[in-house]
mmCIF file of C-alpha atoms in Angstrom:
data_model
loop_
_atom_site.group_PDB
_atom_site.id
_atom_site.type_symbol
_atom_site.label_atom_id
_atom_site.label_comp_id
_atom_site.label_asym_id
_atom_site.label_seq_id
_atom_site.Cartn_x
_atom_site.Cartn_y
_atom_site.Cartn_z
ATOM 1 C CA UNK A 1 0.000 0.000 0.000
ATOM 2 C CA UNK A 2 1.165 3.495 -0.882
ATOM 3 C CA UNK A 3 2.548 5.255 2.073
ATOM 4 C CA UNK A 4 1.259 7.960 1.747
ATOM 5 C CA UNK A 5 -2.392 6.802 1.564
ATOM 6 C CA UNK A 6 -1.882 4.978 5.156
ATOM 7 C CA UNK A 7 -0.462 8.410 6.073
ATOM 8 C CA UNK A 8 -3.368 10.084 5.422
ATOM 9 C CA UNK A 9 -5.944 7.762 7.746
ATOM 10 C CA UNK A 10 -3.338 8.559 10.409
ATOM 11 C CA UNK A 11 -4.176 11.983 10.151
ATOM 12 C CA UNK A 12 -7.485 11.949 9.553
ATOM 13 C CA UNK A 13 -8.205 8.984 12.555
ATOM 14 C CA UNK A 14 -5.597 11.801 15.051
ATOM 15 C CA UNK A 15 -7.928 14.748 14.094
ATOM 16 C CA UNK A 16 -10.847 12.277 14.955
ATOM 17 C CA UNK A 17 -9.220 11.363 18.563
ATOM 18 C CA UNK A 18 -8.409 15.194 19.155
ATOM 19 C CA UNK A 19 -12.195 16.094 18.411
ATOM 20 C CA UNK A 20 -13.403 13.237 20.697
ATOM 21 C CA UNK A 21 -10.595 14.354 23.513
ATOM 22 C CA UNK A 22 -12.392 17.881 22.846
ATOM 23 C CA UNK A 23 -15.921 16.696 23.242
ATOM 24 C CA UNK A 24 -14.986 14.295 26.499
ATOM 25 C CA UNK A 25 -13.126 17.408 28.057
ATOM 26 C CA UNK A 26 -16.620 19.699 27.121
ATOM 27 C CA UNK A 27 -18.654 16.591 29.062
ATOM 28 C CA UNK A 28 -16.447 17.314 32.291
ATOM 29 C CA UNK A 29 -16.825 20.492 32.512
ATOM 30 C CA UNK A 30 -20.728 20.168 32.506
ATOM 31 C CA UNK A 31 -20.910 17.920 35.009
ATOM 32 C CA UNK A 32 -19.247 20.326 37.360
ATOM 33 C CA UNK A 33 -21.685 22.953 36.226
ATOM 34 C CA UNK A 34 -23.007 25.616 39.154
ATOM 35 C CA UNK A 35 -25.671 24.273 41.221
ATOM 36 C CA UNK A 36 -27.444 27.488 40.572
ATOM 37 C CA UNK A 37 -27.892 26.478 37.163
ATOM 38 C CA UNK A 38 -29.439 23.281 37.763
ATOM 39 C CA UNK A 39 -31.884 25.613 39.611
ATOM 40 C CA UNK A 40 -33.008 27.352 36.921
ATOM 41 C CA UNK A 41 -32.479 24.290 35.008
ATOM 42 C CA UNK A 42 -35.033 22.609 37.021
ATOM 43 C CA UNK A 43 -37.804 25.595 36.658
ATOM 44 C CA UNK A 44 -38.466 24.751 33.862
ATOM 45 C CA UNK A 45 -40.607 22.091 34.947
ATOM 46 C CA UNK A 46 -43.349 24.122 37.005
ATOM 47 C CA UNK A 47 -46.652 25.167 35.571
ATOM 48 C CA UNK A 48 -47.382 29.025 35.581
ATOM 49 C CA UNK A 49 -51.063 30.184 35.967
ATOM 50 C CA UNK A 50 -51.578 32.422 33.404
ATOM 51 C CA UNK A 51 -54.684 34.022 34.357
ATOM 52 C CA UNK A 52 -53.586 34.804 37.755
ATOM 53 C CA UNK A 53 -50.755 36.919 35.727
ATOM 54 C CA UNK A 54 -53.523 38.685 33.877
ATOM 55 C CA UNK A 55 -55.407 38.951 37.402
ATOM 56 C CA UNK A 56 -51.741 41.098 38.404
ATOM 57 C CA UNK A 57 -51.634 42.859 34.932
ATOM 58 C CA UNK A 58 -55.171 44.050 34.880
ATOM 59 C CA UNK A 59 -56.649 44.328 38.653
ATOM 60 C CA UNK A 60 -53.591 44.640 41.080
ATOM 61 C CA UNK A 61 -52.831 48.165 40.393
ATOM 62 C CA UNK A 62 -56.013 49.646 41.683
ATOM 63 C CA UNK A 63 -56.542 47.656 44.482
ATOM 64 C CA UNK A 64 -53.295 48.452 45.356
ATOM 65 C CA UNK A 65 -53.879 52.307 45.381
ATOM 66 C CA UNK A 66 -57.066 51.940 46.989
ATOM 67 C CA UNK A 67 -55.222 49.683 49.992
ATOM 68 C CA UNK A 68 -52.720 51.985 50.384
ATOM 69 C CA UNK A 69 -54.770 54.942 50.502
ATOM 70 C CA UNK A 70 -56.860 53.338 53.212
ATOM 71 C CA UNK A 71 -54.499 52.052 55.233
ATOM 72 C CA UNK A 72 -51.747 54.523 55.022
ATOM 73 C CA UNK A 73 -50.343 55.563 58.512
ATOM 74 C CA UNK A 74 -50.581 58.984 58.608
ATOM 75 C CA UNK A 75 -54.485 58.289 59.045
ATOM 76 C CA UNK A 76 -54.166 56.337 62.190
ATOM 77 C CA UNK A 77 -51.508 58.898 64.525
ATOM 78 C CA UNK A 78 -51.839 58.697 67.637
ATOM 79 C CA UNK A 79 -54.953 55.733 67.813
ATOM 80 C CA UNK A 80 -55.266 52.318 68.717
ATOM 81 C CA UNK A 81 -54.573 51.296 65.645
ATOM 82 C CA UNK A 82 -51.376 52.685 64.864
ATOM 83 C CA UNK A 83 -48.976 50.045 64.817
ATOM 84 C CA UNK A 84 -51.073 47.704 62.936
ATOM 85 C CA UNK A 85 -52.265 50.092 59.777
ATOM 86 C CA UNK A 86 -47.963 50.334 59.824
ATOM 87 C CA UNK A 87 -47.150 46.452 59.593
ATOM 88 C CA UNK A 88 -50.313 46.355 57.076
ATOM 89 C CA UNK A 89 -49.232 49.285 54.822
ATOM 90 C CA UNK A 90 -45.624 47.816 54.550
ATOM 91 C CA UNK A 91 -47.037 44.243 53.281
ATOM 92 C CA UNK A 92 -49.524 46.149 50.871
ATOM 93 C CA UNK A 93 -46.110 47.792 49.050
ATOM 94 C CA UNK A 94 -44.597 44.582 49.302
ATOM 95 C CA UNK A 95 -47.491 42.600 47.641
ATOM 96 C CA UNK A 96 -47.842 45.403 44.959
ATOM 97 C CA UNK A 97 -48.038 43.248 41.844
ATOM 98 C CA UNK A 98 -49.598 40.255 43.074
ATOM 99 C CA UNK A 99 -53.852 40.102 43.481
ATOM 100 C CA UNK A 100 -53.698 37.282 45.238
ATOM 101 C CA UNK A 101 -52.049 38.773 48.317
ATOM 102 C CA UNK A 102 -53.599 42.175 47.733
ATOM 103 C CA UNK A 103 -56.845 40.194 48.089
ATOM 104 C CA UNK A 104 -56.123 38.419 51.459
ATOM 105 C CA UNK A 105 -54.875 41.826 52.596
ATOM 106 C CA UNK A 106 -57.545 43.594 52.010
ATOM 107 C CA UNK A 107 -59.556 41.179 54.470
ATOM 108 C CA UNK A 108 -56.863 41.676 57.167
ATOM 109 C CA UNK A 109 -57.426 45.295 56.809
ATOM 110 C CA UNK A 110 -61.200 45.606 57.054
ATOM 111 C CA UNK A 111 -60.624 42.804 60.550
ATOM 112 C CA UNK A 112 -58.140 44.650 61.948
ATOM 113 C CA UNK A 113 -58.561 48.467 61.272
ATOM 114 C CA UNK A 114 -62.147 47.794 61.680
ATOM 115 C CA UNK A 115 -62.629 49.804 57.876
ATOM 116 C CA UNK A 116 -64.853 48.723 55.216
ATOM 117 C CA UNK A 117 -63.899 48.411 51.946
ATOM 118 C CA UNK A 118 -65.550 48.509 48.943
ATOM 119 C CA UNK B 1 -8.457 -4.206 24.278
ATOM 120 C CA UNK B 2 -9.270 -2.335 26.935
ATOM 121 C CA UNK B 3 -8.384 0.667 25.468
ATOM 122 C CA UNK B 4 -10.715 -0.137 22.205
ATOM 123 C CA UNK B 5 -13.053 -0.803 24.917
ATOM 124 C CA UNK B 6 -12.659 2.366 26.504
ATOM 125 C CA UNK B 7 -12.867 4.247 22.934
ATOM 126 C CA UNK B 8 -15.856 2.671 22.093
ATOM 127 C CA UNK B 9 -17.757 3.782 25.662
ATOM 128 C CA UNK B 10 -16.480 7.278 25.277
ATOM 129 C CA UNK B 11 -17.994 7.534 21.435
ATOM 130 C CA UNK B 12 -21.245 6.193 22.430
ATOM 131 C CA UNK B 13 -21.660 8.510 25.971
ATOM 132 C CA UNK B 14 -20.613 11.388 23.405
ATOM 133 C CA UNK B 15 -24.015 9.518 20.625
ATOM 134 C CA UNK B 16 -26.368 9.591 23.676
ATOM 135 C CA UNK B 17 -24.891 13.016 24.929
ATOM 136 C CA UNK B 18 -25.439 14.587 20.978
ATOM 137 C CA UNK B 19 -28.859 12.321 21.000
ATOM 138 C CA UNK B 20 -29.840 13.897 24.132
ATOM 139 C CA UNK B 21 -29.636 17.500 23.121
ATOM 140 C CA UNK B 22 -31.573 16.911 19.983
ATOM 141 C CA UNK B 23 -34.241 15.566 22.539
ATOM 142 C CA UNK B 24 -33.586 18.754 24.871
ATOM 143 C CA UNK B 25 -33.910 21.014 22.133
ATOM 144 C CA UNK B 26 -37.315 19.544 20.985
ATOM 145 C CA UNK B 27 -38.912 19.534 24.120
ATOM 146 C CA UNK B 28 -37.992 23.168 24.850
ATOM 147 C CA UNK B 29 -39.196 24.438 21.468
ATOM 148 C CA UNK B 30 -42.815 22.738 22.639
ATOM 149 C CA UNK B 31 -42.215 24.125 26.078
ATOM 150 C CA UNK B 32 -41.947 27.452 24.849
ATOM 151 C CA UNK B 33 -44.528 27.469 22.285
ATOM 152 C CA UNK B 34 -47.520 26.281 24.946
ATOM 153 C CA UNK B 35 -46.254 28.891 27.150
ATOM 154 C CA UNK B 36 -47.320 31.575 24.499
ATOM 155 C CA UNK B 37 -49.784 29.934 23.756
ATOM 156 C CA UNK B 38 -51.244 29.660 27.496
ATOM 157 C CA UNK B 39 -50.351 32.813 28.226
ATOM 158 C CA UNK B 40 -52.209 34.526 25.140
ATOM 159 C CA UNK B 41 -55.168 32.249 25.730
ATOM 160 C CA UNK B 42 -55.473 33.847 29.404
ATOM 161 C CA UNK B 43 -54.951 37.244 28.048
ATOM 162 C CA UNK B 44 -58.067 37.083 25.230
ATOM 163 C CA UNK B 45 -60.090 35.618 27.947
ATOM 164 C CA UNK B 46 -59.192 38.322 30.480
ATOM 165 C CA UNK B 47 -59.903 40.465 27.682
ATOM 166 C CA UNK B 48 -63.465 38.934 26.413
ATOM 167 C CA UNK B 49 -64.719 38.960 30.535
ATOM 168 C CA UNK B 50 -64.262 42.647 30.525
ATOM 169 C CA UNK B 51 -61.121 41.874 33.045
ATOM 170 C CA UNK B 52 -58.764 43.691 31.105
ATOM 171 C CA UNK B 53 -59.044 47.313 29.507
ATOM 172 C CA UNK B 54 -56.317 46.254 26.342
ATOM 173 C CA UNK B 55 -55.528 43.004 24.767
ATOM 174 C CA UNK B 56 -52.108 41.696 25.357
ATOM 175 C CA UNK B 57 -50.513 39.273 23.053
ATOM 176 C CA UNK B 58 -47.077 37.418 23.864
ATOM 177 C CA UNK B 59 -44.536 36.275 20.808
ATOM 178 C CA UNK B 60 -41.103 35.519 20.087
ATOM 179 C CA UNK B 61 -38.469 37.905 19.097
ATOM 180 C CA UNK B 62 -34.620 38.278 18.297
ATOM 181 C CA UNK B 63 -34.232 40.001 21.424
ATOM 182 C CA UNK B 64 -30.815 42.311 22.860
ATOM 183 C CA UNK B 65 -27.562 40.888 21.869
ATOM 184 C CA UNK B 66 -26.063 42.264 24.982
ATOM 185 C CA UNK B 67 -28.982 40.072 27.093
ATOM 186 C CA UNK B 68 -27.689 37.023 26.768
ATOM 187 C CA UNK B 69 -26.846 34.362 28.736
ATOM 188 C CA UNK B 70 -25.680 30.804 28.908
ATOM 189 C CA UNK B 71 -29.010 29.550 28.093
ATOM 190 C CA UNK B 72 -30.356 31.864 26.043
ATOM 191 C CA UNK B 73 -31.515 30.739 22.881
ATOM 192 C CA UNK B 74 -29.825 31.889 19.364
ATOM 193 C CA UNK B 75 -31.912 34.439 17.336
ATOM 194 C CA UNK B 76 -34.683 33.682 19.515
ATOM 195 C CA UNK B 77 -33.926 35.168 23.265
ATOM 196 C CA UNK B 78 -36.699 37.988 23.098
ATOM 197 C CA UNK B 79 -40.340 37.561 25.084
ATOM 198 C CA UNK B 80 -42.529 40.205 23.676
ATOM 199 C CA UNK B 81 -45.558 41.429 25.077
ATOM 200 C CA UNK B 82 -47.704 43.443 22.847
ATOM 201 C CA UNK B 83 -50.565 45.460 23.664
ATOM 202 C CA UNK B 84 -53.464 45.904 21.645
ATOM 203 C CA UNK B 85 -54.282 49.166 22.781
ATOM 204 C CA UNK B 86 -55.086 51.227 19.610
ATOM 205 C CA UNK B 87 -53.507 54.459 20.972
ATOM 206 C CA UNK B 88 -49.335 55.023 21.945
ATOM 207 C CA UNK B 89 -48.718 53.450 25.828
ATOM 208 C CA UNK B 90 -46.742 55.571 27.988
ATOM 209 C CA UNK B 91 -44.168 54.682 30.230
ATOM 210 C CA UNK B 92 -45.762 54.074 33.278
ATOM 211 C CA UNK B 93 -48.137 52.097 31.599
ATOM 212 C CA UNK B 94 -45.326 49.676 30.203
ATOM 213 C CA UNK B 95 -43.326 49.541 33.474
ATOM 214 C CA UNK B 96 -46.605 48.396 35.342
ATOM 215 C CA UNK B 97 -46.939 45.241 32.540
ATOM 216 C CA UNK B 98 -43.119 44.329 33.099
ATOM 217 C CA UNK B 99 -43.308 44.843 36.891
ATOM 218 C CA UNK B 100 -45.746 42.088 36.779
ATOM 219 C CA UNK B 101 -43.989 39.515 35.062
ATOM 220 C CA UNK B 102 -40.540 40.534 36.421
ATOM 221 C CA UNK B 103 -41.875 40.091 40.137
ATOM 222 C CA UNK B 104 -42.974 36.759 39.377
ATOM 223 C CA UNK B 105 -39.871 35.280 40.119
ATOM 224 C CA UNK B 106 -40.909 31.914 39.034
ATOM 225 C CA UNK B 107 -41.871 32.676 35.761
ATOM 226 C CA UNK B 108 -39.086 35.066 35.361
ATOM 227 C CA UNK B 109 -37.160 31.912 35.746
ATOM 228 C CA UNK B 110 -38.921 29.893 33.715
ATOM 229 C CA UNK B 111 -38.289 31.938 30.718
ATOM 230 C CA UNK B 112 -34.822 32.101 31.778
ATOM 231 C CA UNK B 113 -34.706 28.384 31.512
ATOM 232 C CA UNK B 114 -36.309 28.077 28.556
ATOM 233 C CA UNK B 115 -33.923 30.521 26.544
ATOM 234 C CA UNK B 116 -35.307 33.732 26.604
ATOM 235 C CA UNK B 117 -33.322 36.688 27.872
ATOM 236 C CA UNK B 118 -35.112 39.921 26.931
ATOM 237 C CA UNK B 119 -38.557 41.042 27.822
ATOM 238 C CA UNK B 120 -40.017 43.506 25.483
ATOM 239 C CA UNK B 121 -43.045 45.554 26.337
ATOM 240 C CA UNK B 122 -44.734 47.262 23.036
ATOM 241 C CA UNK B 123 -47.898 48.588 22.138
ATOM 242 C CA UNK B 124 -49.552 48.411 18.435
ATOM 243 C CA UNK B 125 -49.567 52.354 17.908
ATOM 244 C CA UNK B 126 -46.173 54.149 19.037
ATOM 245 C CA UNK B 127 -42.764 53.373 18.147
ATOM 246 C CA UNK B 128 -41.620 53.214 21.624
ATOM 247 C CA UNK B 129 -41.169 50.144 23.740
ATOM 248 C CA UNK B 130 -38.918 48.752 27.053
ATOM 249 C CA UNK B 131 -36.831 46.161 27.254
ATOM 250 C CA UNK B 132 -35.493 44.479 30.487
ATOM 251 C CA UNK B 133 -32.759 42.071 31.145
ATOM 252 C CA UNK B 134 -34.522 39.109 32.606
ATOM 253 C CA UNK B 135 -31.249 37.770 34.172
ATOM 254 C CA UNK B 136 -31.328 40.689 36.404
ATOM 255 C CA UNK B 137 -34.725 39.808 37.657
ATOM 256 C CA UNK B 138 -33.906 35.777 38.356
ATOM 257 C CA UNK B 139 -33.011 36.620 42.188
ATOM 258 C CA UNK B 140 -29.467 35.010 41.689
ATOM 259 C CA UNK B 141 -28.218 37.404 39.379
ATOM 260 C CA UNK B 142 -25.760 38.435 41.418
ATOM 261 C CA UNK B 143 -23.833 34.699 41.423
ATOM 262 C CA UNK B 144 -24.359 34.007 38.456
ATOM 263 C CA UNK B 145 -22.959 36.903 37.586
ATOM 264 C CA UNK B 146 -19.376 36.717 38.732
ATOM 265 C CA UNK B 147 -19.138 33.219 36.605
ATOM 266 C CA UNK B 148 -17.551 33.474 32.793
ATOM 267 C CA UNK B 149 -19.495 31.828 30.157
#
């Protein structure tokens, strides 16, 4: 056989083991990948509720104005109720974009600040 | 013989490996697609119970260049949200539709996961729009951050 023929397998088959060295060597290193990634990774799995987004998008905002206005602090000085309308206010801006919350807020506020709301 | 042994063990973890991303790649293209699709399903409903004053409609854009992440996907990283409102949004407006989705931490990470890295807010009558870097928003930016991709 015609040496240089066989020569030319050798290089081609060497380029073959470098790009399998390469891939093996890529595999490693994404095994030892940040657990953090794996996190997000593994997000991908849970189910969303869509219309409870839309709930957010569409109704949040005014209940959230209407809550804050009700329950803001500076309408309780120096009552009984003080204290409470400023643990309640701080939730309300933390729950700002989520209905849900807003909603179960809104019947802590009317139990405890003795308000109705409509 | 062991070493033909070893070869041969090595080539097929590398054909299940290349198999495997093929499989990944599939199932997140079907992942991604139902998620528009639930999500714009939700929106015309809000929309037809008189729930919602505009019509929002979700769909898949290039997205920001600069955005991008280690999963983000190629051509393909932007999440647009598009109101239907028939007159120019302003800002406040826009910000209140991307505070929404960018406080939802799960679904911020969810798109994350699934490749996207820019949310776009946009409405069908002005020129103007916001983006957002949804890496920013995943709650472990800050980690991931000081890693090189």
């Amino acid at each position: 056989m015609n040496p240089l023929f066989q020569n030319k397998w050798l290089i081609v088959s060497s380029i073959e083991l470098f790009v399998i060295l390469f891939l093996i060597i890529k595999l490693r290193k994404k095994k030892n990948e940040n657990t953090i990634d794996k996190e997000i990774l593994k997000s991908k799995k849970t189910s969303i509720n869509m219309s409870d987004i839309m709930l957010d998008i569409n109704l949040a905002p005014n209940l959230y104005k209407k809550l804050c206005r009700v329950c803001h602090p500076d309408r309780f000085i120096g009552t009984f109720y003080e204290t409470s309308a400023n643990t309640l206010f701080q939730e309300v801006q933390k729950a700002e974009n989520n209905y849900s919350m807003l909603c179960e807020l809104k019947i802590r506020i009317e139990q405890e600040l003795n308000l109705i709301i409509s | 013989m062991e070493l033909i042994l070893k070869y041969k063990l090595q080539t097929s973890r590398i054909m299940w490996n290349f198999i495997s991303t093929i499989q990944d790649w599939f199932n997140d293209v079907s992942e991604r697609r139902r998620l528009i699709r639930n999500f714009n399903l939700s929106a015309r409903e809000a929309f037809v119970s008189n729930l919602a004053p505009t019509l929002l409609e979700s769909s898949i854009s290039i997205g920001e260049s600069a955005y991008k992440h280690a999963f983000s996907k190629f051509m393909s990283g932007g999440f647009r949200i598009k109101a239907l409102s028939g007159r120019p949004l302003n800002k406040p407006e826009m910000i209140s539709i991307a505070q929404v989705v960018l406080n939802n931490q799960e679904l911020v990470r969810k798109l994350i996961s699934l490749g996207w890295d820019t949310l776009e807010i946009h409405d069908n009558a002005g020129y103007n729009g916001i983006k957002y870097k949804l890496y920013d928003y995943s709650g472990i930016a800050g980690v991931i951050g000081n890693n090189n991709y």
